[in-house]
Amino acid sequence: MSVVVPCFNEEQVIAAFHTELSAQLQDLKLPYEIVFVDDGSKDATLTKLREFADRDHHVRYLALSRNFGKEAAMLAGLRESAGDSVVIMDADLQHPPSFIKRMLDLRAQGFDQVIARRTRDHDGRMRTFLSRGYYKLINAWADVELADGAGDFRLLSRRAVDALLEMGERNRFSKGLFSWIGFETVTFDYQDTPRADGESKWGMRKLLNYAVDGLVSFNSRPLRLAIHTGLLLSGAALLYALWTVGAVLIGGVTAPGYVTLLVAITGFGGIQMVMLGLIGEYIGRVYYETKQRPHYLVRERTPSDAAQRSLPTAEKPVSTTEKSVPADETVSANANANPQS
Ligand code: UDP
Ligand code: MG
């Protein structure tokens, strides 16, 4: 099995996490690997990952060239993972490694996705309230079913991972993608634990952006809302106009209602801006997707992995006097020579 761990500035907890996770995995008596993805940390996280890989051959790591966000880091980890079952978990010990055994048991029963859903015991009241409301809204709107508290802590079968990797979209809203792929899914609850050390990387603003992502990532229904609101308001305006004309015809011109006018202008202006922003959000996504940029760039990986991938191989050293041509350059040269291509 593989365990994928995205890490961003986790120097305070990563060692404790590695120790605890390893202890749990060793108990399972299964072949395993731990794939750490350093998401452009500014602290000593990467140094620690190098140390782990040095003394623990189960550890592989990947360092991204900058902070690409947790979604990209998870994707990188999933691509690297080789296990038949893959567990995704946070580095801060908020996802207790002791649940992996239970996940594997459920996996053995044939489930492709095993989700550990956290309770909200340690969240503030306001955040809990907002989250609950948000999930109600999104489940009424989006085509995918999202469960409150069901985050990224989950086990995926190889075919579920392959299905996720097949989705090449740049704007990745994992919660939705996990739900979109389907397969046999089972959920169990666990008591939420606070972060072992360090700080959460999710401020209110990041969460708000994430919320918008969720709403617009899975369908274009919000655009339909724009049409409906527009129709409704136009209808209301027409009725109001008829009423006013009628009133003038019957009672003559009365004092002009400038408050009504002001409220109408600002109110409609606001609605228009929101709708415009909404449309812009979708267009922005189209723009972003068409660029086809990679999801992330890798700056460093486990030395043993790098050795396997780099050329020339150790058995056949290239002499320094001979000019070596990189493999892909030969390919492109051939391709150019062929007018058909
Ligand atoms: N993380 C990441 N890249 C980021 C932000 C977070 O890889 O840009 C990782 C982080 O190191 C941790 C996990 O994602 O392992 C969850 O982050 P955090 O604990 O800050 O979020 P919270 O638990 O507060 O939702
Ligand atoms: Mg956390």
mmCIF file of C-alpha atoms and ligand atoms in Angstrom:
data_model
loop_
_atom_site.group_PDB
_atom_site.id
_atom_site.type_symbol
_atom_site.label_atom_id
_atom_site.label_comp_id
_atom_site.label_asym_id
_atom_site.label_seq_id
_atom_site.Cartn_x
_atom_site.Cartn_y
_atom_site.Cartn_z
ATOM 1 C CA MET A 1 0.000 0.000 0.000
ATOM 2 C CA SER A 2 0.982 3.636 -0.388
ATOM 3 C CA VAL A 3 0.408 6.560 1.932
ATOM 4 C CA VAL A 4 0.404 9.955 0.242
ATOM 5 C CA VAL A 5 1.177 12.956 2.448
ATOM 6 C CA PRO A 6 1.104 16.547 1.189
ATOM 7 C CA CYS A 7 3.238 18.784 3.414
ATOM 8 C CA PHE A 8 3.575 22.533 3.484
ATOM 9 C CA ASN A 9 5.679 24.104 6.233
ATOM 10 C CA GLU A 10 5.276 21.147 8.563
ATOM 11 C CA GLU A 11 8.760 21.025 10.148
ATOM 12 C CA GLN A 12 7.266 21.023 13.642
ATOM 13 C CA VAL A 13 5.162 17.905 13.250
ATOM 14 C CA ILE A 14 6.586 15.930 10.368
ATOM 15 C CA ALA A 15 9.035 13.869 12.438
ATOM 16 C CA ALA A 16 6.392 12.866 14.969
ATOM 17 C CA PHE A 17 4.076 12.050 12.104
ATOM 18 C CA HIS A 18 6.638 9.870 10.366
ATOM 19 C CA THR A 19 7.378 7.961 13.574
ATOM 20 C CA GLU A 20 3.751 7.329 14.376
ATOM 21 C CA LEU A 21 2.766 6.423 10.851
ATOM 22 C CA SER A 22 5.696 4.036 10.462
ATOM 23 C CA ALA A 23 4.829 2.314 13.726
ATOM 24 C CA GLN A 24 1.280 1.744 12.523
ATOM 25 C CA LEU A 25 2.314 0.574 9.071
ATOM 26 C CA GLN A 26 4.914 -1.821 10.426
ATOM 27 C CA ASP A 27 2.209 -3.464 12.521
ATOM 28 C CA LEU A 28 0.215 -4.232 9.408
ATOM 29 C CA LYS A 29 2.927 -6.513 8.012
ATOM 30 C CA LEU A 30 2.259 -5.397 4.465
ATOM 31 C CA PRO A 31 4.653 -4.020 1.888
ATOM 32 C CA TYR A 32 4.221 -0.245 1.993
ATOM 33 C CA GLU A 33 5.636 3.067 0.873
ATOM 34 C CA ILE A 34 5.171 6.578 2.196
ATOM 35 C CA VAL A 35 5.105 9.257 -0.488
ATOM 36 C CA PHE A 36 5.730 12.709 0.970
ATOM 37 C CA VAL A 37 5.079 15.685 -1.275
ATOM 38 C CA ASP A 38 6.754 18.877 -0.148
ATOM 39 C CA ASP A 39 4.549 21.644 -1.490
ATOM 40 C CA GLY A 40 7.232 24.331 -1.683
ATOM 41 C CA SER A 41 7.762 24.666 2.072
ATOM 42 C CA LYS A 42 9.776 27.645 3.260
ATOM 43 C CA ASP A 43 10.984 25.899 6.410
ATOM 44 C CA ALA A 44 13.055 22.769 7.049
ATOM 45 C CA THR A 45 10.377 20.310 5.908
ATOM 46 C CA LEU A 46 12.341 19.182 2.858
ATOM 47 C CA THR A 47 15.519 18.675 4.872
ATOM 48 C CA LYS A 48 13.554 16.409 7.168
ATOM 49 C CA LEU A 49 12.096 14.484 4.250
ATOM 50 C CA ARG A 50 15.607 13.892 2.888
ATOM 51 C CA GLU A 51 16.612 12.534 6.295
ATOM 52 C CA PHE A 52 13.638 10.181 6.420
ATOM 53 C CA ALA A 53 14.391 8.859 2.943
ATOM 54 C CA ASP A 54 18.008 8.354 3.959
ATOM 55 C CA ARG A 55 17.286 6.062 6.871
ATOM 56 C CA ASP A 56 13.903 4.597 5.930
ATOM 57 C CA HIS A 57 13.703 2.863 2.561
ATOM 58 C CA HIS A 58 9.889 2.975 2.720
ATOM 59 C CA VAL A 59 9.994 6.741 2.301
ATOM 60 C CA ARG A 60 9.926 8.453 -1.070
ATOM 61 C CA TYR A 61 9.524 12.148 -1.499
ATOM 62 C CA LEU A 62 8.840 14.711 -4.135
ATOM 63 C CA ALA A 63 9.511 18.418 -3.769
ATOM 64 C CA LEU A 64 7.501 20.824 -5.879
ATOM 65 C CA SER A 65 9.226 23.907 -7.258
ATOM 66 C CA ARG A 66 6.966 26.262 -5.257
ATOM 67 C CA ASN A 67 3.720 26.172 -3.290
ATOM 68 C CA PHE A 68 1.113 24.833 -5.709
ATOM 69 C CA GLY A 69 -1.570 24.151 -3.115
ATOM 70 C CA LYS A 70 -2.758 20.980 -1.455
ATOM 71 C CA GLU A 71 -4.759 19.810 -4.466
ATOM 72 C CA ALA A 72 -1.700 19.818 -6.705
ATOM 73 C CA ALA A 73 0.424 18.205 -4.000
ATOM 74 C CA MET A 74 -2.102 15.401 -3.607
ATOM 75 C CA LEU A 75 -2.205 14.880 -7.342
ATOM 76 C CA ALA A 76 1.587 14.654 -7.449
ATOM 77 C CA GLY A 77 1.537 12.108 -4.643
ATOM 78 C CA LEU A 78 -1.172 10.008 -6.273
ATOM 79 C CA ARG A 79 0.777 9.961 -9.533
ATOM 80 C CA GLU A 80 3.872 8.778 -7.681
ATOM 81 C CA SER A 81 2.106 6.131 -5.639
ATOM 82 C CA ALA A 82 2.451 2.527 -6.697
ATOM 83 C CA GLY A 83 0.359 0.722 -4.101
ATOM 84 C CA ASP A 84 -2.737 -1.328 -4.697
ATOM 85 C CA SER A 85 -4.409 0.744 -1.988
ATOM 86 C CA VAL A 86 -3.557 4.386 -1.457
ATOM 87 C CA VAL A 87 -4.276 6.352 1.706
ATOM 88 C CA ILE A 88 -4.182 10.145 1.556
ATOM 89 C CA MET A 89 -3.546 11.902 4.838
ATOM 90 C CA ASP A 90 -2.413 15.205 6.347
ATOM 91 C CA ALA A 91 0.984 15.602 7.931
ATOM 92 C CA ASP A 92 -0.265 17.307 11.081
ATOM 93 C CA LEU A 93 -1.577 14.168 12.848
ATOM 94 C CA GLN A 94 -5.147 15.415 12.495
ATOM 95 C CA HIS A 95 -5.712 12.242 10.528
ATOM 96 C CA PRO A 96 -4.806 9.521 13.022
ATOM 97 C CA PRO A 97 -2.633 6.814 11.401
ATOM 98 C CA SER A 98 -4.303 4.261 13.675
ATOM 99 C CA PHE A 99 -7.332 4.267 11.359
ATOM 100 C CA ILE A 100 -5.393 2.831 8.445
ATOM 101 C CA LYS A 101 -5.932 -0.695 9.697
ATOM 102 C CA ARG A 102 -9.676 -0.199 9.770
ATOM 103 C CA MET A 103 -9.564 1.280 6.295
ATOM 104 C CA LEU A 104 -7.687 -1.714 4.966
ATOM 105 C CA ASP A 105 -10.189 -4.081 6.580
ATOM 106 C CA LEU A 106 -12.991 -2.297 4.769
ATOM 107 C CA ARG A 107 -10.952 -2.331 1.578
ATOM 108 C CA ALA A 108 -10.642 -6.097 1.963
ATOM 109 C CA GLN A 109 -14.435 -6.234 2.055
ATOM 110 C CA GLY A 110 -14.439 -4.853 -1.457
ATOM 111 C CA PHE A 111 -14.852 -1.107 -0.978
ATOM 112 C CA ASP A 112 -12.984 1.115 -3.412
ATOM 113 C CA GLN A 113 -13.183 4.240 -1.306
ATOM 114 C CA VAL A 114 -13.030 4.241 2.459
ATOM 115 C CA ILE A 115 -13.689 7.684 3.897
ATOM 116 C CA ALA A 116 -12.868 8.685 7.450
ATOM 117 C CA ARG A 117 -15.250 11.490 8.271
ATOM 118 C CA ARG A 118 -14.366 13.830 11.091
ATOM 119 C CA THR A 119 -16.777 15.316 13.580
ATOM 120 C CA ARG A 120 -16.625 19.071 14.126
ATOM 121 C CA ASP A 121 -15.795 19.039 17.827
ATOM 122 C CA HIS A 122 -12.839 21.396 17.544
ATOM 123 C CA ASP A 123 -14.209 23.923 15.108
ATOM 124 C CA GLY A 124 -15.569 27.238 16.270
ATOM 125 C CA ARG A 125 -19.366 27.656 16.335
ATOM 126 C CA MET A 126 -19.313 30.154 13.505
ATOM 127 C CA ARG A 127 -17.217 27.936 11.266
ATOM 128 C CA THR A 128 -19.396 24.906 11.981
ATOM 129 C CA PHE A 129 -22.521 26.907 11.207
ATOM 130 C CA LEU A 130 -21.098 28.247 7.951
ATOM 131 C CA SER A 131 -19.827 24.832 6.893
ATOM 132 C CA ARG A 132 -23.150 23.139 7.572
ATOM 133 C CA GLY A 133 -24.997 25.779 5.579
ATOM 134 C CA TYR A 134 -22.520 25.519 2.763
ATOM 135 C CA TYR A 135 -22.888 21.771 2.454
ATOM 136 C CA LYS A 136 -26.670 22.077 2.393
ATOM 137 C CA LEU A 137 -26.361 24.604 -0.416
ATOM 138 C CA ILE A 138 -23.856 22.650 -2.444
ATOM 139 C CA ASN A 139 -25.747 19.389 -2.167
ATOM 140 C CA ALA A 140 -28.882 21.089 -3.397
ATOM 141 C CA TRP A 141 -26.980 22.597 -6.311
ATOM 142 C CA ALA A 142 -24.055 20.587 -7.490
ATOM 143 C CA ASP A 143 -24.375 17.293 -9.312
ATOM 144 C CA VAL A 144 -22.064 15.567 -6.889
ATOM 145 C CA GLU A 145 -22.914 14.595 -3.352
ATOM 146 C CA LEU A 146 -20.535 16.122 -0.785
ATOM 147 C CA ALA A 147 -20.592 15.044 2.840
ATOM 148 C CA ASP A 148 -19.804 17.510 5.610
ATOM 149 C CA GLY A 149 -16.574 16.516 7.350
ATOM 150 C CA ALA A 150 -15.574 13.991 4.694
ATOM 151 C CA GLY A 151 -12.279 15.484 3.610
ATOM 152 C CA ASP A 152 -9.187 14.092 2.016
ATOM 153 C CA PHE A 153 -8.469 11.455 4.655
ATOM 154 C CA ARG A 154 -9.429 8.355 2.753
ATOM 155 C CA LEU A 155 -8.267 5.113 1.242
ATOM 156 C CA LEU A 156 -8.586 4.582 -2.480
ATOM 157 C CA SER A 157 -8.248 1.394 -4.464
ATOM 158 C CA ARG A 158 -5.887 1.388 -7.410
ATOM 159 C CA ARG A 159 -8.743 1.666 -9.881
ATOM 160 C CA ALA A 160 -10.187 4.629 -7.990
ATOM 161 C CA VAL A 161 -6.766 6.324 -8.088
ATOM 162 C CA ASP A 162 -6.468 5.617 -11.807
ATOM 163 C CA ALA A 163 -9.920 7.103 -12.340
ATOM 164 C CA LEU A 164 -8.878 10.257 -10.471
ATOM 165 C CA LEU A 165 -5.687 10.544 -12.469
ATOM 166 C CA GLU A 166 -7.636 10.263 -15.686
ATOM 167 C CA MET A 167 -9.337 13.551 -14.929
ATOM 168 C CA GLY A 168 -6.885 16.077 -16.245
ATOM 169 C CA GLU A 169 -8.620 19.259 -15.185
ATOM 170 C CA ARG A 170 -6.349 22.017 -13.864
ATOM 171 C CA ASN A 171 -8.843 23.374 -11.391
ATOM 172 C CA ARG A 172 -9.055 20.453 -9.047
ATOM 173 C CA PHE A 173 -11.732 20.351 -6.410
ATOM 174 C CA SER A 174 -10.859 16.991 -4.913
ATOM 175 C CA LYS A 175 -13.877 16.605 -2.688
ATOM 176 C CA GLY A 176 -16.024 16.763 -5.794
ATOM 177 C CA LEU A 177 -13.732 14.570 -7.878
ATOM 178 C CA PHE A 178 -13.720 11.844 -5.218
ATOM 179 C CA SER A 179 -17.482 11.865 -5.247
ATOM 180 C CA TRP A 180 -17.708 12.079 -9.030
ATOM 181 C CA ILE A 181 -15.760 8.867 -9.683
ATOM 182 C CA GLY A 182 -18.224 6.830 -7.646
ATOM 183 C CA PHE A 183 -17.327 3.154 -6.958
ATOM 184 C CA GLU A 184 -18.229 1.325 -3.775
ATOM 185 C CA THR A 185 -17.820 3.827 -0.986
ATOM 186 C CA VAL A 186 -18.037 3.455 2.758
ATOM 187 C CA THR A 187 -17.710 6.093 5.468
ATOM 188 C CA PHE A 188 -16.888 5.893 9.144
ATOM 189 C CA ASP A 189 -16.751 8.710 11.677
ATOM 190 C CA TYR A 190 -13.908 9.632 13.953
ATOM 191 C CA GLN A 191 -13.435 12.126 16.728
ATOM 192 C CA ASP A 192 -11.751 15.236 15.401
ATOM 193 C CA THR A 193 -8.343 16.007 16.942
ATOM 194 C CA PRO A 194 -6.638 19.388 16.945
ATOM 195 C CA ARG A 195 -3.405 19.848 14.989
ATOM 196 C CA ALA A 196 -0.391 18.317 16.805
ATOM 197 C CA ASP A 197 1.747 21.407 16.184
ATOM 198 C CA GLY A 198 2.204 24.244 13.728
ATOM 199 C CA GLU A 199 -0.604 26.248 12.170
ATOM 200 C CA SER A 200 -3.472 25.607 9.810
ATOM 201 C CA LYS A 201 -2.824 26.900 6.311
ATOM 202 C CA TRP A 202 -6.467 27.608 5.700
ATOM 203 C CA GLY A 203 -7.523 31.123 6.565
ATOM 204 C CA MET A 204 -11.069 32.410 6.096
ATOM 205 C CA ARG A 205 -10.229 33.831 2.666
ATOM 206 C CA LYS A 206 -8.787 30.581 1.365
ATOM 207 C CA LEU A 207 -11.850 28.753 2.648
ATOM 208 C CA LEU A 208 -14.165 31.213 0.926
ATOM 209 C CA ASN A 209 -12.361 30.715 -2.383
ATOM 210 C CA TYR A 210 -12.548 26.990 -1.862
ATOM 211 C CA ALA A 211 -16.290 27.308 -1.301
ATOM 212 C CA VAL A 212 -16.753 29.160 -4.600
ATOM 213 C CA ASP A 213 -14.633 26.508 -6.320
ATOM 214 C CA GLY A 214 -16.961 23.825 -5.068
ATOM 215 C CA LEU A 215 -20.022 25.644 -6.303
ATOM 216 C CA VAL A 216 -18.835 26.338 -9.821
ATOM 217 C CA SER A 217 -16.626 23.309 -10.423
ATOM 218 C CA PHE A 218 -19.295 20.768 -11.110
ATOM 219 C CA ASN A 219 -21.975 22.332 -13.237
ATOM 220 C CA SER A 220 -23.209 25.543 -14.762
ATOM 221 C CA ARG A 221 -26.351 25.761 -12.669
ATOM 222 C CA PRO A 222 -25.332 29.083 -11.089
ATOM 223 C CA LEU A 223 -25.504 30.565 -14.598
ATOM 224 C CA ARG A 224 -29.059 29.320 -14.860
ATOM 225 C CA LEU A 225 -29.726 31.202 -11.624
ATOM 226 C CA ALA A 226 -28.533 34.359 -13.361
ATOM 227 C CA ILE A 227 -31.093 33.845 -16.133
ATOM 228 C CA HIS A 228 -33.885 33.157 -13.659
ATOM 229 C CA THR A 229 -33.082 36.190 -11.530
ATOM 230 C CA GLY A 230 -32.928 38.350 -14.635
ATOM 231 C CA LEU A 231 -36.337 37.143 -15.824
ATOM 232 C CA LEU A 232 -37.856 37.627 -12.398
ATOM 233 C CA LEU A 233 -36.542 41.164 -12.059
ATOM 234 C CA SER A 234 -37.621 42.127 -15.579
ATOM 235 C CA GLY A 235 -41.104 40.823 -14.820
ATOM 236 C CA ALA A 236 -41.213 42.796 -11.576
ATOM 237 C CA ALA A 237 -40.014 45.946 -13.360
ATOM 238 C CA LEU A 238 -42.715 45.560 -16.004
ATOM 239 C CA LEU A 239 -45.433 45.184 -13.372
ATOM 240 C CA TYR A 240 -44.125 48.199 -11.494
ATOM 241 C CA ALA A 241 -44.088 50.268 -14.703
ATOM 242 C CA LEU A 242 -47.714 49.307 -15.486
ATOM 243 C CA TRP A 243 -48.730 50.126 -11.958
ATOM 244 C CA THR A 244 -47.034 53.535 -12.091
ATOM 245 C CA VAL A 245 -48.552 54.431 -15.456
ATOM 246 C CA GLY A 246 -51.962 53.343 -14.170
ATOM 247 C CA ALA A 247 -51.522 55.440 -11.026
ATOM 248 C CA VAL A 248 -50.550 58.509 -13.107
ATOM 249 C CA LEU A 249 -53.534 58.054 -15.427
ATOM 250 C CA ILE A 250 -55.930 57.783 -12.508
ATOM 251 C CA GLY A 251 -54.463 60.116 -9.942
ATOM 252 C CA GLY A 252 -52.156 62.367 -11.959
ATOM 253 C CA VAL A 253 -48.447 62.912 -11.251
ATOM 254 C CA THR A 254 -47.586 62.574 -7.568
ATOM 255 C CA ALA A 255 -44.275 63.246 -5.775
ATOM 256 C CA PRO A 256 -41.436 61.312 -7.457
ATOM 257 C CA GLY A 257 -40.171 58.410 -5.333
ATOM 258 C CA TYR A 258 -36.443 58.998 -5.501
ATOM 259 C CA VAL A 259 -35.763 56.527 -2.676
ATOM 260 C CA THR A 260 -37.362 53.754 -4.735
ATOM 261 C CA LEU A 261 -35.206 54.819 -7.648
ATOM 262 C CA LEU A 262 -32.017 54.834 -5.619
ATOM 263 C CA VAL A 263 -32.707 51.453 -4.068
ATOM 264 C CA ALA A 264 -33.589 50.007 -7.447
ATOM 265 C CA ILE A 265 -30.414 51.309 -9.106
ATOM 266 C CA THR A 266 -28.045 50.135 -6.393
ATOM 267 C CA GLY A 267 -29.883 46.850 -5.880
ATOM 268 C CA PHE A 268 -29.990 45.917 -9.551
ATOM 269 C CA GLY A 269 -26.447 47.184 -10.020
ATOM 270 C CA GLY A 270 -25.315 44.844 -7.284
ATOM 271 C CA ILE A 271 -27.137 41.867 -8.738
ATOM 272 C CA GLN A 272 -25.667 42.583 -12.156
ATOM 273 C CA MET A 273 -22.165 42.749 -10.770
ATOM 274 C CA VAL A 274 -22.588 39.448 -8.981
ATOM 275 C CA MET A 275 -23.896 37.775 -12.128
ATOM 276 C CA LEU A 276 -21.108 39.291 -14.203
ATOM 277 C CA GLY A 277 -18.598 37.988 -11.695
ATOM 278 C CA LEU A 278 -20.204 34.581 -11.921
ATOM 279 C CA ILE A 279 -19.942 34.504 -15.694
ATOM 280 C CA GLY A 280 -16.385 35.783 -15.393
ATOM 281 C CA GLU A 281 -15.598 32.933 -13.030
ATOM 282 C CA TYR A 282 -16.608 30.384 -15.642
ATOM 283 C CA ILE A 283 -14.802 32.171 -18.451
ATOM 284 C CA GLY A 284 -11.741 32.414 -16.230
ATOM 285 C CA ARG A 285 -11.863 28.675 -15.764
ATOM 286 C CA VAL A 286 -12.110 28.072 -19.493
ATOM 287 C CA TYR A 287 -9.147 30.403 -20.020
ATOM 288 C CA TYR A 288 -7.165 28.626 -17.341
ATOM 289 C CA GLU A 289 -7.937 25.157 -18.697
ATOM 290 C CA THR A 290 -7.063 26.046 -22.284
ATOM 291 C CA LYS A 291 -3.522 26.961 -21.278
ATOM 292 C CA GLN A 292 -2.907 23.299 -20.454
ATOM 293 C CA ARG A 293 -0.141 24.154 -18.050
ATOM 294 C CA PRO A 294 1.207 21.365 -15.874
ATOM 295 C CA HIS A 295 -0.438 21.080 -12.466
ATOM 296 C CA TYR A 296 2.907 21.428 -10.699
ATOM 297 C CA LEU A 297 6.643 21.271 -11.311
ATOM 298 C CA VAL A 298 9.000 18.958 -9.491
ATOM 299 C CA ARG A 299 12.305 20.290 -8.243
ATOM 300 C CA GLU A 300 13.635 17.293 -6.384
ATOM 301 C CA ARG A 301 12.767 13.687 -5.746
ATOM 302 C CA THR A 302 14.116 10.777 -3.722
ATOM 303 C CA PRO A 303 17.710 10.291 -4.938
ATOM 304 C CA SER A 304 17.201 6.556 -5.582
ATOM 305 C CA ASP A 305 14.203 7.355 -7.820
ATOM 306 C CA ALA A 306 16.119 10.048 -9.640
ATOM 307 C CA ALA A 307 18.986 7.638 -10.304
ATOM 308 C CA GLN A 308 16.574 5.168 -11.877
ATOM 309 C CA ARG A 309 15.218 7.805 -14.193
ATOM 310 C CA SER A 310 18.344 9.672 -15.268
ATOM 311 C CA LEU A 311 20.536 8.784 -18.225
ATOM 312 C CA PRO A 312 23.122 7.438 -18.830
ATOM 313 C CA THR A 313 22.844 4.296 -16.730
ATOM 314 C CA ALA A 314 25.560 3.357 -14.269
ATOM 315 C CA GLU A 315 26.601 0.223 -16.203
ATOM 316 C CA LYS A 316 27.352 2.116 -19.402
ATOM 317 C CA PRO A 317 29.141 5.366 -18.664
ATOM 318 C CA VAL A 318 29.390 7.829 -21.520
ATOM 319 C CA SER A 319 32.913 9.001 -22.263
ATOM 320 C CA THR A 320 33.433 12.698 -21.753
ATOM 321 C CA THR A 321 34.874 13.225 -25.245
ATOM 322 C CA GLU A 322 31.797 11.771 -26.925
ATOM 323 C CA LYS A 323 28.932 14.207 -27.329
ATOM 324 C CA SER A 324 25.800 12.617 -25.956
ATOM 325 C CA VAL A 325 22.408 13.436 -27.379
ATOM 326 C CA PRO A 326 19.484 13.430 -24.944
ATOM 327 C CA ALA A 327 16.913 10.788 -25.859
ATOM 328 C CA ASP A 328 14.021 13.151 -26.526
ATOM 329 C CA GLU A 329 16.099 15.363 -28.805
ATOM 330 C CA THR A 330 16.679 12.410 -31.141
ATOM 331 C CA VAL A 331 12.970 11.747 -31.209
ATOM 332 C CA SER A 332 12.053 15.303 -32.127
ATOM 333 C CA ALA A 333 14.770 15.410 -34.792
ATOM 334 C CA ASN A 334 13.267 12.309 -36.393
ATOM 335 C CA ALA A 335 9.809 13.733 -36.142
ATOM 336 C CA ASN A 336 10.869 16.865 -37.988
ATOM 337 C CA ALA A 337 12.489 14.819 -40.729
ATOM 338 C CA ASN A 338 9.188 13.140 -41.410
ATOM 339 C CA PRO A 339 6.947 15.508 -43.386
ATOM 340 C CA GLN A 340 3.883 13.414 -42.504
ATOM 341 C CA SER A 341 4.093 14.421 -38.893
HETATM 342 N N1 UDP B 1 -0.949 21.608 2.623
HETATM 343 C C1 UDP B 1 -0.248 21.588 1.409
HETATM 344 N N2 UDP B 1 -0.208 22.719 0.653
HETATM 345 C C2 UDP B 1 -0.840 23.879 1.014
HETATM 346 C C3 UDP B 1 -1.564 23.870 2.239
HETATM 347 C C4 UDP B 1 -1.607 22.728 3.000
HETATM 348 O O1 UDP B 1 0.331 20.572 1.038
HETATM 349 O O2 UDP B 1 -0.749 24.851 0.287
HETATM 350 C C5 UDP B 1 -0.998 20.387 3.451
HETATM 351 C C6 UDP B 1 -0.563 20.592 4.892
HETATM 352 O O3 UDP B 1 0.824 20.456 5.051
HETATM 353 C C7 UDP B 1 -1.308 19.487 5.623
HETATM 354 C C8 UDP B 1 -2.595 19.381 4.814
HETATM 355 O O4 UDP B 1 -2.325 19.962 3.532
HETATM 356 O O5 UDP B 1 -0.622 18.253 5.559
HETATM 357 C C9 UDP B 1 -3.755 20.067 5.483
HETATM 358 O O6 UDP B 1 -3.426 21.394 5.785
HETATM 359 P P1 UDP B 1 -3.834 22.096 7.161
HETATM 360 O O7 UDP B 1 -3.603 21.178 8.296
HETATM 361 O O8 UDP B 1 -3.138 23.404 7.198
HETATM 362 O O9 UDP B 1 -5.383 22.315 6.920
HETATM 363 P P2 UDP B 1 -6.580 22.072 7.986
HETATM 364 O O10 UDP B 1 -6.326 20.761 8.659
HETATM 365 O O11 UDP B 1 -6.535 23.212 8.911
HETATM 366 O O12 UDP B 1 -7.803 22.040 7.115
HETATM 367 MG MG MG B 2 -4.741 20.183 9.573
#
